[in-house]
mmCIF file of C-alpha atoms in Angstrom:
data_model
loop_
_atom_site.group_PDB
_atom_site.id
_atom_site.type_symbol
_atom_site.label_atom_id
_atom_site.label_comp_id
_atom_site.label_asym_id
_atom_site.label_seq_id
_atom_site.Cartn_x
_atom_site.Cartn_y
_atom_site.Cartn_z
ATOM 1 C CA MET A 1 18.018 19.282 -3.065
ATOM 2 C CA SER A 2 17.166 15.849 -1.577
ATOM 3 C CA THR A 3 18.902 12.661 -2.856
ATOM 4 C CA SER A 4 15.580 11.435 -4.412
ATOM 5 C CA GLU A 5 15.217 14.627 -6.420
ATOM 6 C CA TRP A 6 18.849 14.453 -7.498
ATOM 7 C CA LEU A 7 18.406 10.900 -8.667
ATOM 8 C CA GLN A 8 15.265 11.828 -10.638
ATOM 9 C CA GLN A 9 17.101 14.661 -12.316
ATOM 10 C CA PHE A 10 19.887 12.243 -13.102
ATOM 11 C CA ALA A 11 17.350 9.945 -14.714
ATOM 12 C CA ALA A 12 15.790 12.768 -16.678
ATOM 13 C CA ALA A 13 19.261 13.543 -18.106
ATOM 14 C CA LEU A 14 19.653 9.982 -19.531
ATOM 15 C CA PRO A 15 18.535 9.555 -23.153
ATOM 16 C CA GLY A 16 15.318 7.758 -23.592
ATOM 17 C CA VAL A 17 14.457 7.715 -19.770
ATOM 18 C CA ASP A 18 11.872 9.963 -18.081
ATOM 19 C CA GLY A 19 12.459 8.624 -14.515
ATOM 20 C CA PHE A 20 13.118 5.796 -12.218
ATOM 21 C CA ASP A 21 10.503 3.937 -10.059
ATOM 22 C CA TRP A 22 13.041 2.935 -7.465
ATOM 23 C CA PRO A 23 15.801 5.581 -7.782
ATOM 24 C CA TRP A 24 17.251 4.820 -4.391
ATOM 25 C CA LEU A 25 18.668 1.539 -5.811
ATOM 26 C CA LEU A 26 21.191 3.729 -7.811
ATOM 27 C CA LEU A 27 22.922 4.319 -4.442
ATOM 28 C CA ALA A 28 24.206 0.661 -4.740
ATOM 29 C CA LEU A 29 26.558 1.729 -7.718
ATOM 30 C CA PRO A 30 29.745 2.424 -5.587
ATOM 31 C CA LEU A 31 29.298 -0.745 -3.355
ATOM 32 C CA PRO A 32 31.964 -2.860 -5.172
ATOM 33 C CA TRP A 33 34.515 -0.111 -5.132
ATOM 34 C CA LEU A 34 33.778 0.593 -1.454
ATOM 35 C CA ALA A 35 34.074 -3.130 -0.564
ATOM 36 C CA ARG A 36 37.417 -3.295 -2.441
ATOM 37 C CA TRP A 37 38.713 -0.215 -0.719
ATOM 38 C CA LEU A 38 37.468 -0.817 2.845
ATOM 39 C CA LEU A 39 37.755 -4.598 3.253
ATOM 40 C CA PRO A 40 41.292 -5.925 4.006
ATOM 41 C CA ALA A 41 42.975 -8.255 1.497
ATOM 42 C CA ARG A 42 42.866 -11.919 2.464
ATOM 43 C CA ARG A 43 46.199 -13.138 3.868
ATOM 44 C CA SER A 44 47.400 -16.551 2.786
ATOM 45 C CA THR A 45 48.556 -18.978 5.536
ATOM 46 C CA ALA A 46 50.286 -21.295 3.049
ATOM 47 C CA PRO A 47 54.107 -21.608 3.188
ATOM 48 C CA ALA A 48 55.812 -18.933 1.142
ATOM 49 C CA LEU A 49 58.779 -19.353 -1.218
ATOM 50 C CA GLU A 50 61.182 -16.496 -1.339
ATOM 51 C CA VAL A 51 63.056 -15.919 -4.604
ATOM 52 C CA PRO A 52 65.370 -13.152 -5.629
ATOM 53 C CA PHE A 53 63.320 -12.230 -8.668
ATOM 54 C CA GLY A 54 59.962 -11.824 -6.875
ATOM 55 C CA ASP A 55 59.186 -8.318 -8.327
ATOM 56 C CA ARG A 56 59.817 -9.519 -11.948
ATOM 57 C CA LEU A 57 57.664 -12.663 -11.306
ATOM 58 C CA GLY A 58 54.817 -10.444 -10.049
ATOM 59 C CA ARG A 59 54.958 -8.333 -13.176
ATOM 60 C CA VAL A 60 54.869 -11.469 -15.309
ATOM 61 C CA THR A 61 51.874 -12.801 -13.338
ATOM 62 C CA ALA A 62 50.008 -9.449 -13.784
ATOM 63 C CA ASP A 63 50.741 -9.394 -17.498
ATOM 64 C CA ALA A 64 49.388 -13.030 -17.775
ATOM 65 C CA SER A 65 46.167 -12.021 -15.972
ATOM 66 C CA ALA A 66 45.705 -9.040 -18.287
ATOM 67 C CA ARG A 67 46.176 -11.263 -21.360
ATOM 68 C CA ALA A 68 43.619 -13.720 -19.889
ATOM 69 C CA THR A 69 41.009 -11.019 -19.575
ATOM 70 C CA GLY A 70 42.001 -9.378 -22.766
ATOM 71 C CA GLY A 71 42.620 -6.077 -21.121
ATOM 72 C CA MET A 72 38.909 -5.684 -20.357
ATOM 73 C CA ARG A 73 38.815 -5.362 -16.580
ATOM 74 C CA TRP A 74 36.082 -2.755 -16.916
ATOM 75 C CA LEU A 75 33.506 -5.369 -17.915
ATOM 76 C CA PRO A 76 32.489 -6.414 -14.335
ATOM 77 C CA TRP A 77 32.147 -2.784 -13.354
ATOM 78 C CA LEU A 78 29.973 -1.857 -16.464
ATOM 79 C CA ALA A 79 27.900 -4.961 -15.851
ATOM 80 C CA TRP A 80 27.281 -3.957 -12.199
ATOM 81 C CA ALA A 81 26.299 -0.446 -13.239
ATOM 82 C CA LEU A 82 23.835 -1.744 -15.744
ATOM 83 C CA LEU A 83 22.335 -4.153 -13.131
ATOM 84 C CA CYS A 84 21.807 -1.212 -10.740
ATOM 85 C CA VAL A 85 20.147 0.792 -13.430
ATOM 86 C CA ALA A 86 17.853 -2.130 -14.273
ATOM 87 C CA ALA A 87 17.023 -2.574 -10.609
ATOM 88 C CA ALA A 88 16.070 1.058 -10.345
ATOM 89 C CA ARG A 89 13.345 0.451 -13.051
ATOM 90 C CA PRO A 90 13.885 3.137 -15.666
ATOM 91 C CA GLN A 91 10.598 4.293 -17.229
ATOM 92 C CA VAL A 92 9.316 6.480 -20.032
ATOM 93 C CA LEU A 93 5.969 8.213 -20.269
ATOM 94 C CA GLY A 94 3.653 7.106 -22.968
ATOM 95 C CA GLU A 95 1.188 9.210 -24.941
ATOM 96 C CA ALA A 96 -1.659 10.666 -22.961
ATOM 97 C CA VAL A 97 -4.820 8.670 -22.996
ATOM 98 C CA GLN A 98 -8.355 9.204 -21.569
ATOM 99 C CA PRO A 99 -9.805 5.918 -20.400
ATOM 100 C CA PRO A 100 -13.625 5.934 -20.217
ATOM 101 C CA GLN A 101 -15.235 5.949 -16.887
ATOM 102 C CA ALA A 102 -18.490 3.914 -16.653
ATOM 103 C CA GLY A 103 -21.004 5.484 -14.234
ATOM 104 C CA ARG A 104 -24.459 6.782 -13.913
ATOM 105 C CA GLU A 105 -25.889 10.119 -12.952
ATOM 106 C CA LEU A 106 -28.698 9.396 -10.508
ATOM 107 C CA MET A 107 -30.994 11.746 -8.647
ATOM 108 C CA LEU A 108 -32.974 10.049 -5.803
ATOM 109 C CA ALA A 109 -36.247 11.709 -4.908
ATOM 110 C CA LEU A 110 -37.742 10.566 -1.610
ATOM 111 C CA ASP A 111 -41.232 11.383 -0.357
ATOM 112 C CA LEU A 112 -41.188 12.742 3.220
ATOM 113 C CA SER A 113 -44.903 13.510 3.483
ATOM 114 C CA GLY A 114 -46.879 12.500 6.551
ATOM 115 C CA SER A 115 -48.155 9.179 5.118
ATOM 116 C CA MET A 116 -44.536 7.866 5.015
ATOM 117 C CA SER A 117 -44.890 7.338 8.780
ATOM 118 C CA GLU A 118 -47.416 4.500 8.233
ATOM 119 C CA PRO A 119 -46.157 1.434 10.095
ATOM 120 C CA ASP A 120 -47.069 -1.148 7.504
ATOM 121 C CA MET A 121 -43.676 -2.502 6.618
ATOM 122 C CA GLN A 122 -41.425 -5.245 8.005
ATOM 123 C CA LEU A 123 -37.692 -4.951 8.438
ATOM 124 C CA GLY A 124 -35.761 -7.706 10.168
ATOM 125 C CA GLY A 125 -38.856 -9.370 11.372
ATOM 126 C CA ARG A 126 -40.244 -6.195 13.176
ATOM 127 C CA PRO A 127 -42.836 -3.674 12.061
ATOM 128 C CA VAL A 128 -41.393 -0.309 10.814
ATOM 129 C CA ASP A 129 -42.778 2.665 9.073
ATOM 130 C CA ARG A 130 -42.432 3.208 5.340
ATOM 131 C CA LEU A 131 -39.644 5.830 5.587
ATOM 132 C CA THR A 132 -37.425 3.502 7.742
ATOM 133 C CA ALA A 133 -37.893 0.708 5.219
ATOM 134 C CA ALA A 134 -37.184 3.048 2.263
ATOM 135 C CA LYS A 135 -33.957 4.240 4.009
ATOM 136 C CA ALA A 136 -32.681 0.739 4.575
ATOM 137 C CA VAL A 137 -33.178 -0.148 0.935
ATOM 138 C CA LEU A 138 -31.746 3.145 -0.296
ATOM 139 C CA ALA A 139 -28.584 2.671 1.856
ATOM 140 C CA ASP A 140 -27.994 -0.714 0.361
ATOM 141 C CA PHE A 141 -28.581 0.757 -3.134
ATOM 142 C CA LEU A 142 -25.889 3.463 -2.388
ATOM 143 C CA ASP A 143 -23.414 0.862 -1.328
ATOM 144 C CA ARG A 144 -23.398 -0.477 -4.936
ATOM 145 C CA ARG A 145 -23.030 2.930 -6.551
ATOM 146 C CA ALA A 146 -19.276 3.105 -6.574
ATOM 147 C CA GLY A 147 -18.172 5.428 -9.465
ATOM 148 C CA ASP A 148 -21.687 6.872 -9.884
ATOM 149 C CA ARG A 149 -22.640 10.487 -9.176
ATOM 150 C CA VAL A 150 -25.628 10.472 -6.934
ATOM 151 C CA GLY A 151 -27.839 13.222 -5.602
ATOM 152 C CA LEU A 152 -30.560 13.249 -3.023
ATOM 153 C CA LEU A 153 -33.819 15.269 -3.256
ATOM 154 C CA VAL A 154 -36.663 15.161 -0.701
ATOM 155 C CA PHE A 155 -40.204 16.487 -1.106
ATOM 156 C CA GLY A 156 -43.331 17.013 0.865
ATOM 157 C CA ARG A 157 -45.218 20.289 0.494
ATOM 158 C CA ARG A 158 -42.078 21.618 -1.184
ATOM 159 C CA ALA A 159 -39.081 19.964 -2.764
ATOM 160 C CA TYR A 160 -35.472 20.378 -1.574
ATOM 161 C CA VAL A 161 -32.125 19.151 -2.852
ATOM 162 C CA LEU A 162 -30.177 17.833 0.197
ATOM 163 C CA THR A 163 -27.146 16.808 -1.784
ATOM 164 C CA PRO A 164 -26.333 17.713 -5.429
ATOM 165 C CA LEU A 165 -24.821 15.147 -7.840
ATOM 166 C CA THR A 166 -21.689 13.945 -6.173
ATOM 167 C CA LEU A 167 -19.209 10.962 -5.977
ATOM 168 C CA ASP A 168 -19.269 11.291 -2.151
ATOM 169 C CA ARG A 169 -21.737 8.594 -1.304
ATOM 170 C CA GLU A 170 -21.059 8.915 2.361
ATOM 171 C CA THR A 171 -22.496 12.423 2.349
ATOM 172 C CA VAL A 172 -25.629 11.298 0.530
ATOM 173 C CA ARG A 173 -26.013 8.484 3.059
ATOM 174 C CA GLN A 174 -25.713 10.781 5.990
ATOM 175 C CA GLN A 175 -28.279 13.122 4.557
ATOM 176 C CA LEU A 176 -30.564 10.171 3.960
ATOM 177 C CA VAL A 177 -30.204 9.044 7.631
ATOM 178 C CA ASP A 178 -31.045 12.570 8.885
ATOM 179 C CA SER A 179 -34.213 12.800 6.783
ATOM 180 C CA VAL A 180 -37.458 12.583 8.793
ATOM 181 C CA VAL A 181 -41.111 12.649 8.043
ATOM 182 C CA GLY A 182 -42.487 16.116 7.699
ATOM 183 C CA LEU A 183 -39.013 17.649 7.021
ATOM 184 C CA ALA A 184 -40.436 19.174 3.755
ATOM 185 C CA GLY A 185 -43.992 19.329 4.823
ATOM 186 C CA GLN A 186 -46.854 17.006 5.237
ATOM 187 C CA GLU A 187 -48.400 17.088 1.704
ATOM 188 C CA THR A 188 -46.904 15.653 -1.571
ATOM 189 C CA ALA A 189 -45.526 17.825 -4.380
ATOM 190 C CA ILE A 190 -44.592 15.272 -7.011
ATOM 191 C CA GLY A 191 -44.574 17.744 -9.926
ATOM 192 C CA ASP A 192 -42.313 20.122 -8.145
ATOM 193 C CA ALA A 193 -39.957 17.261 -7.166
ATOM 194 C CA ILE A 194 -39.581 16.230 -10.760
ATOM 195 C CA GLY A 195 -39.123 19.821 -11.977
ATOM 196 C CA LEU A 196 -36.276 20.503 -9.370
ATOM 197 C CA ALA A 197 -34.606 17.254 -10.228
ATOM 198 C CA VAL A 198 -34.654 18.127 -13.949
ATOM 199 C CA LYS A 199 -33.160 21.468 -13.220
ATOM 200 C CA ARG A 200 -30.353 20.079 -11.125
ATOM 201 C CA LEU A 201 -29.567 17.318 -13.625
ATOM 202 C CA ARG A 202 -29.282 19.977 -16.300
ATOM 203 C CA GLN A 203 -26.844 22.059 -14.219
ATOM 204 C CA ARG A 204 -24.079 19.423 -14.172
ATOM 205 C CA THR A 205 -20.626 20.766 -13.511
ATOM 206 C CA ASP A 206 -18.937 17.905 -15.344
ATOM 207 C CA VAL A 207 -17.316 19.731 -18.278
ATOM 208 C CA ALA A 208 -17.007 16.267 -20.094
ATOM 209 C CA ALA A 209 -20.726 15.642 -20.031
ATOM 210 C CA THR A 210 -22.738 16.103 -23.257
ATOM 211 C CA ASP A 211 -26.364 16.660 -23.818
ATOM 212 C CA ASP A 212 -26.869 13.287 -25.487
ATOM 213 C CA GLN A 213 -25.956 11.457 -22.323
ATOM 214 C CA PRO A 214 -29.026 10.040 -20.299
ATOM 215 C CA ARG A 215 -29.838 11.359 -16.898
ATOM 216 C CA VAL A 216 -31.919 9.414 -14.376
ATOM 217 C CA LEU A 217 -34.341 10.232 -11.739
ATOM 218 C CA VAL A 218 -35.706 7.601 -9.383
ATOM 219 C CA LEU A 219 -38.797 8.930 -7.564
ATOM 220 C CA LEU A 220 -40.367 7.065 -4.673
ATOM 221 C CA THR A 221 -43.622 8.145 -3.232
ATOM 222 C CA ASP A 222 -46.586 6.629 -1.391
ATOM 223 C CA GLY A 223 -49.386 9.247 -2.288
ATOM 224 C CA VAL A 224 -50.848 11.515 -4.840
ATOM 225 C CA ASN A 225 -49.848 15.028 -5.925
ATOM 226 C CA THR A 226 -51.611 17.288 -3.393
ATOM 227 C CA ALA A 227 -49.314 20.391 -3.395
ATOM 228 C CA GLY A 228 -46.822 22.359 -5.467
ATOM 229 C CA LEU A 229 -47.015 24.640 -8.498
ATOM 230 C CA LEU A 230 -46.109 22.146 -11.248
ATOM 231 C CA ASP A 231 -48.522 19.521 -12.553
ATOM 232 C CA PRO A 232 -46.754 16.086 -12.431
ATOM 233 C CA LEU A 233 -47.593 15.249 -16.133
ATOM 234 C CA LYS A 234 -46.343 18.689 -17.212
ATOM 235 C CA ALA A 235 -43.135 18.089 -15.262
ATOM 236 C CA ALA A 236 -42.796 14.742 -17.081
ATOM 237 C CA GLU A 237 -42.925 16.635 -20.375
ATOM 238 C CA LEU A 238 -40.143 18.890 -19.149
ATOM 239 C CA ALA A 239 -38.091 15.880 -18.143
ATOM 240 C CA ALA A 240 -38.585 14.182 -21.567
ATOM 241 C CA ASP A 241 -37.551 17.433 -23.333
ATOM 242 C CA ALA A 242 -34.335 17.589 -21.101
ATOM 243 C CA GLY A 243 -33.454 13.908 -21.719
ATOM 244 C CA VAL A 244 -34.261 12.893 -18.097
ATOM 245 C CA ARG A 245 -35.561 9.320 -17.703
ATOM 246 C CA VAL A 246 -37.797 9.002 -14.674
ATOM 247 C CA HIS A 247 -38.393 5.781 -12.931
ATOM 248 C CA THR A 248 -41.329 5.935 -10.552
ATOM 249 C CA ILE A 249 -41.869 3.747 -7.440
ATOM 250 C CA ALA A 250 -45.237 3.528 -5.787
ATOM 251 C CA PHE A 251 -44.453 2.362 -2.276
ATOM 252 C CA GLY A 252 -46.863 1.278 0.376
ATOM 253 C CA GLY A 253 -48.916 -1.642 1.600
ATOM 254 C CA GLU A 254 -52.613 -1.908 1.888
ATOM 255 C CA GLY A 255 -52.585 0.209 5.030
ATOM 256 C CA SER A 256 -52.969 -0.950 8.627
ATOM 257 C CA MET A 257 -54.233 0.026 12.044
ATOM 258 C CA SER A 258 -52.858 -0.946 15.420
ATOM 259 C CA LEU A 259 -55.156 -2.861 17.782
ATOM 260 C CA PHE A 260 -53.865 -4.327 21.060
ATOM 261 C CA GLY A 261 -50.370 -4.443 19.660
ATOM 262 C CA PHE A 262 -51.290 -6.143 16.347
ATOM 263 C CA GLN A 263 -51.162 -4.616 12.811
ATOM 264 C CA LEU A 264 -54.519 -5.174 11.126
ATOM 265 C CA PRO A 265 -54.931 -4.508 7.356
ATOM 266 C CA MET A 266 -57.306 -1.695 6.296
ATOM 267 C CA PRO A 267 -58.801 -2.346 2.945
ATOM 268 C CA GLY A 268 -58.763 0.530 0.690
ATOM 269 C CA ALA A 269 -55.946 2.377 2.328
ATOM 270 C CA GLY A 270 -53.517 1.437 -0.416
ATOM 271 C CA ASP A 271 -55.761 3.032 -3.106
ATOM 272 C CA GLU A 272 -54.464 6.518 -2.050
ATOM 273 C CA ILE A 273 -51.317 5.961 -4.351
ATOM 274 C CA ASP A 274 -51.873 7.498 -7.784
ATOM 275 C CA GLU A 275 -50.460 4.597 -9.747
ATOM 276 C CA THR A 276 -51.967 5.866 -13.020
ATOM 277 C CA THR A 277 -50.177 9.140 -12.917
ATOM 278 C CA LEU A 278 -46.900 7.607 -11.795
ATOM 279 C CA ARG A 279 -47.079 5.118 -14.733
ATOM 280 C CA ARG A 280 -47.765 7.912 -17.175
ATOM 281 C CA ILE A 281 -44.795 9.874 -15.867
ATOM 282 C CA ALA A 282 -42.489 6.842 -16.481
ATOM 283 C CA GLU A 283 -43.886 6.193 -19.883
ATOM 284 C CA ALA A 284 -43.504 9.792 -21.034
ATOM 285 C CA THR A 285 -39.837 9.884 -20.116
ATOM 286 C CA GLY A 286 -38.789 6.408 -21.263
ATOM 287 C CA GLY A 287 -38.566 5.106 -17.660
ATOM 288 C CA ARG A 288 -40.358 2.334 -15.823
ATOM 289 C CA PHE A 289 -43.110 2.204 -13.252
ATOM 290 C CA PHE A 290 -42.740 -0.110 -10.253
ATOM 291 C CA ARG A 291 -45.116 -1.058 -7.481
ATOM 292 C CA ALA A 292 -43.711 -2.150 -4.136
ATOM 293 C CA ARG A 293 -45.995 -3.344 -1.313
ATOM 294 C CA ASP A 294 -43.283 -4.459 1.057
ATOM 295 C CA THR A 295 -39.620 -4.035 1.850
ATOM 296 C CA ALA A 296 -38.595 -7.157 -0.188
ATOM 297 C CA GLU A 297 -40.288 -5.893 -3.392
ATOM 298 C CA LEU A 298 -38.750 -2.446 -2.963
ATOM 299 C CA ALA A 299 -35.230 -4.039 -2.686
ATOM 300 C CA GLY A 300 -35.966 -6.008 -5.840
ATOM 301 C CA ILE A 301 -36.963 -2.877 -7.667
ATOM 302 C CA TYR A 302 -33.716 -1.008 -6.798
ATOM 303 C CA ALA A 303 -31.775 -4.146 -7.923
ATOM 304 C CA GLU A 304 -33.572 -3.916 -11.186
ATOM 305 C CA ILE A 305 -32.817 -0.185 -11.462
ATOM 306 C CA ASP A 306 -29.162 -1.139 -10.745
ATOM 307 C CA ARG A 307 -29.015 -2.803 -14.088
ATOM 308 C CA LEU A 308 -29.562 0.502 -16.038
ATOM 309 C CA GLU A 309 -27.168 1.092 -18.878
ATOM 310 C CA PRO A 310 -24.176 2.996 -17.448
ATOM 311 C CA VAL A 311 -23.158 6.406 -18.763
ATOM 312 C CA GLU A 312 -19.607 6.334 -20.278
ATOM 313 C CA ARG A 313 -17.693 9.631 -20.086
ATOM 314 C CA PRO A 314 -14.003 10.347 -20.692
ATOM 315 C CA GLY A 315 -11.933 10.018 -17.584
ATOM 316 C CA GLU A 316 -8.914 12.115 -16.452
ATOM 317 C CA ALA A 317 -6.103 12.144 -18.991
ATOM 318 C CA VAL A 318 -3.217 10.008 -17.884
ATOM 319 C CA ARG A 319 0.213 9.134 -19.302
ATOM 320 C CA PRO A 320 1.076 5.446 -18.837
ATOM 321 C CA ARG A 321 4.520 4.575 -17.584
ATOM 322 C CA ILE A 322 6.402 2.106 -19.871
ATOM 323 C CA GLU A 323 9.122 0.014 -18.252
ATOM 324 C CA ARG A 324 12.623 0.165 -19.787
ATOM 325 C CA TYR A 325 14.578 -2.072 -17.301
ATOM 326 C CA ALA A 326 14.942 -4.823 -19.942
ATOM 327 C CA TRP A 327 17.502 -2.802 -21.912
ATOM 328 C CA PRO A 328 20.131 -2.411 -19.127
ATOM 329 C CA LEU A 329 19.408 -5.885 -17.803
ATOM 330 C CA GLY A 330 20.012 -7.291 -21.285
ATOM 331 C CA GLY A 331 23.245 -5.324 -21.590
ATOM 332 C CA ALA A 332 24.453 -6.673 -18.253
ATOM 333 C CA LEU A 333 23.789 -10.244 -19.316
ATOM 334 C CA ALA A 334 25.590 -9.680 -22.578
ATOM 335 C CA LEU A 335 28.662 -8.367 -20.845
ATOM 336 C CA ALA A 336 28.601 -11.359 -18.496
ATOM 337 C CA LEU A 337 28.458 -13.673 -21.488
ATOM 338 C CA LEU A 338 31.297 -11.835 -23.170
ATOM 339 C CA ALA A 339 33.444 -11.999 -20.047
ATOM 340 C CA PHE A 340 32.866 -15.811 -19.921
ATOM 341 C CA VAL A 341 33.469 -16.507 -23.560
ATOM 342 C CA ARG A 342 36.371 -14.183 -24.371
ATOM 343 C CA PRO A 343 39.223 -15.861 -22.419
ATOM 344 C CA ARG A 344 38.272 -19.300 -23.783
ATOM 345 C CA TRP A 345 38.084 -17.932 -27.293
ATOM 346 C CA ARG A 346 41.457 -16.374 -26.985
ATOM 347 C CA ARG A 347 43.051 -19.590 -25.640
ATOM 348 C CA ALA A 348 41.504 -21.487 -28.584
#
């Protein structure tokens, strides 16, 4: 058994104490006794007077010292022991409590269809495609999701869950970085993406979760539903029945074409986004519809989503540690006061 374990067992044996925070300080208990035993007595260099009754004089002096202290030489030792116990910080365990944890359960759905390669966005002053801009904004969004459970779903011709709901935001970020246009196909299956997200949000492994807690899906797309088995509006009905709130983001500029190194707008290209259906999906589930035509607008939209009401769920049960060092410290101060007052009181 180690010294630390022995000290903790010693603490558990004390009444009203469950343990010490700094048990190693109890090793200072024998220091005064060791100092008295090991250090040599101080020799006086003053001239000595030899008398034939020195032994009797010594006994008289000792008796006078004992009367002065009232026969309570144990006071300094007990005070030192109480100081060591106070320094070791005795503690007791309080009643178990479950502090609430504020967090959200978010499933992010990202469109990886062929149109996401359209280079009509600006990032850092340079032209980039829509997927690159969306990745940058989503990465910043993930940085602010401390304590949230976040999942990542991508969709094209089919919908796939890359990461289930997790507190490991780094894994979600890495899967986001590895996503490329066409990974899930070139078409757009919005309905299937909503349906899969609803299924995963209902399959939560958090035993503390209840059915009345809201679940959120944030879906970003730049097109219309052109694939999949599930109609988007039917999927919205399923989401509403499951208590899943869907926020939809229509992302994309007015379209552009490259000519001699310049990006020229293409009127009518932005009309390919089905804003009407996306708005109806959001309204049916209690969510909101957003339209982002550039990277700055997209960042503002995710900042707005960041202000969603958090989900409060019970956290892990903990037993708080309550400090009890004040009791032995107060006892040591009382003994010191008694040792100071008692001789004067006896003389009076």
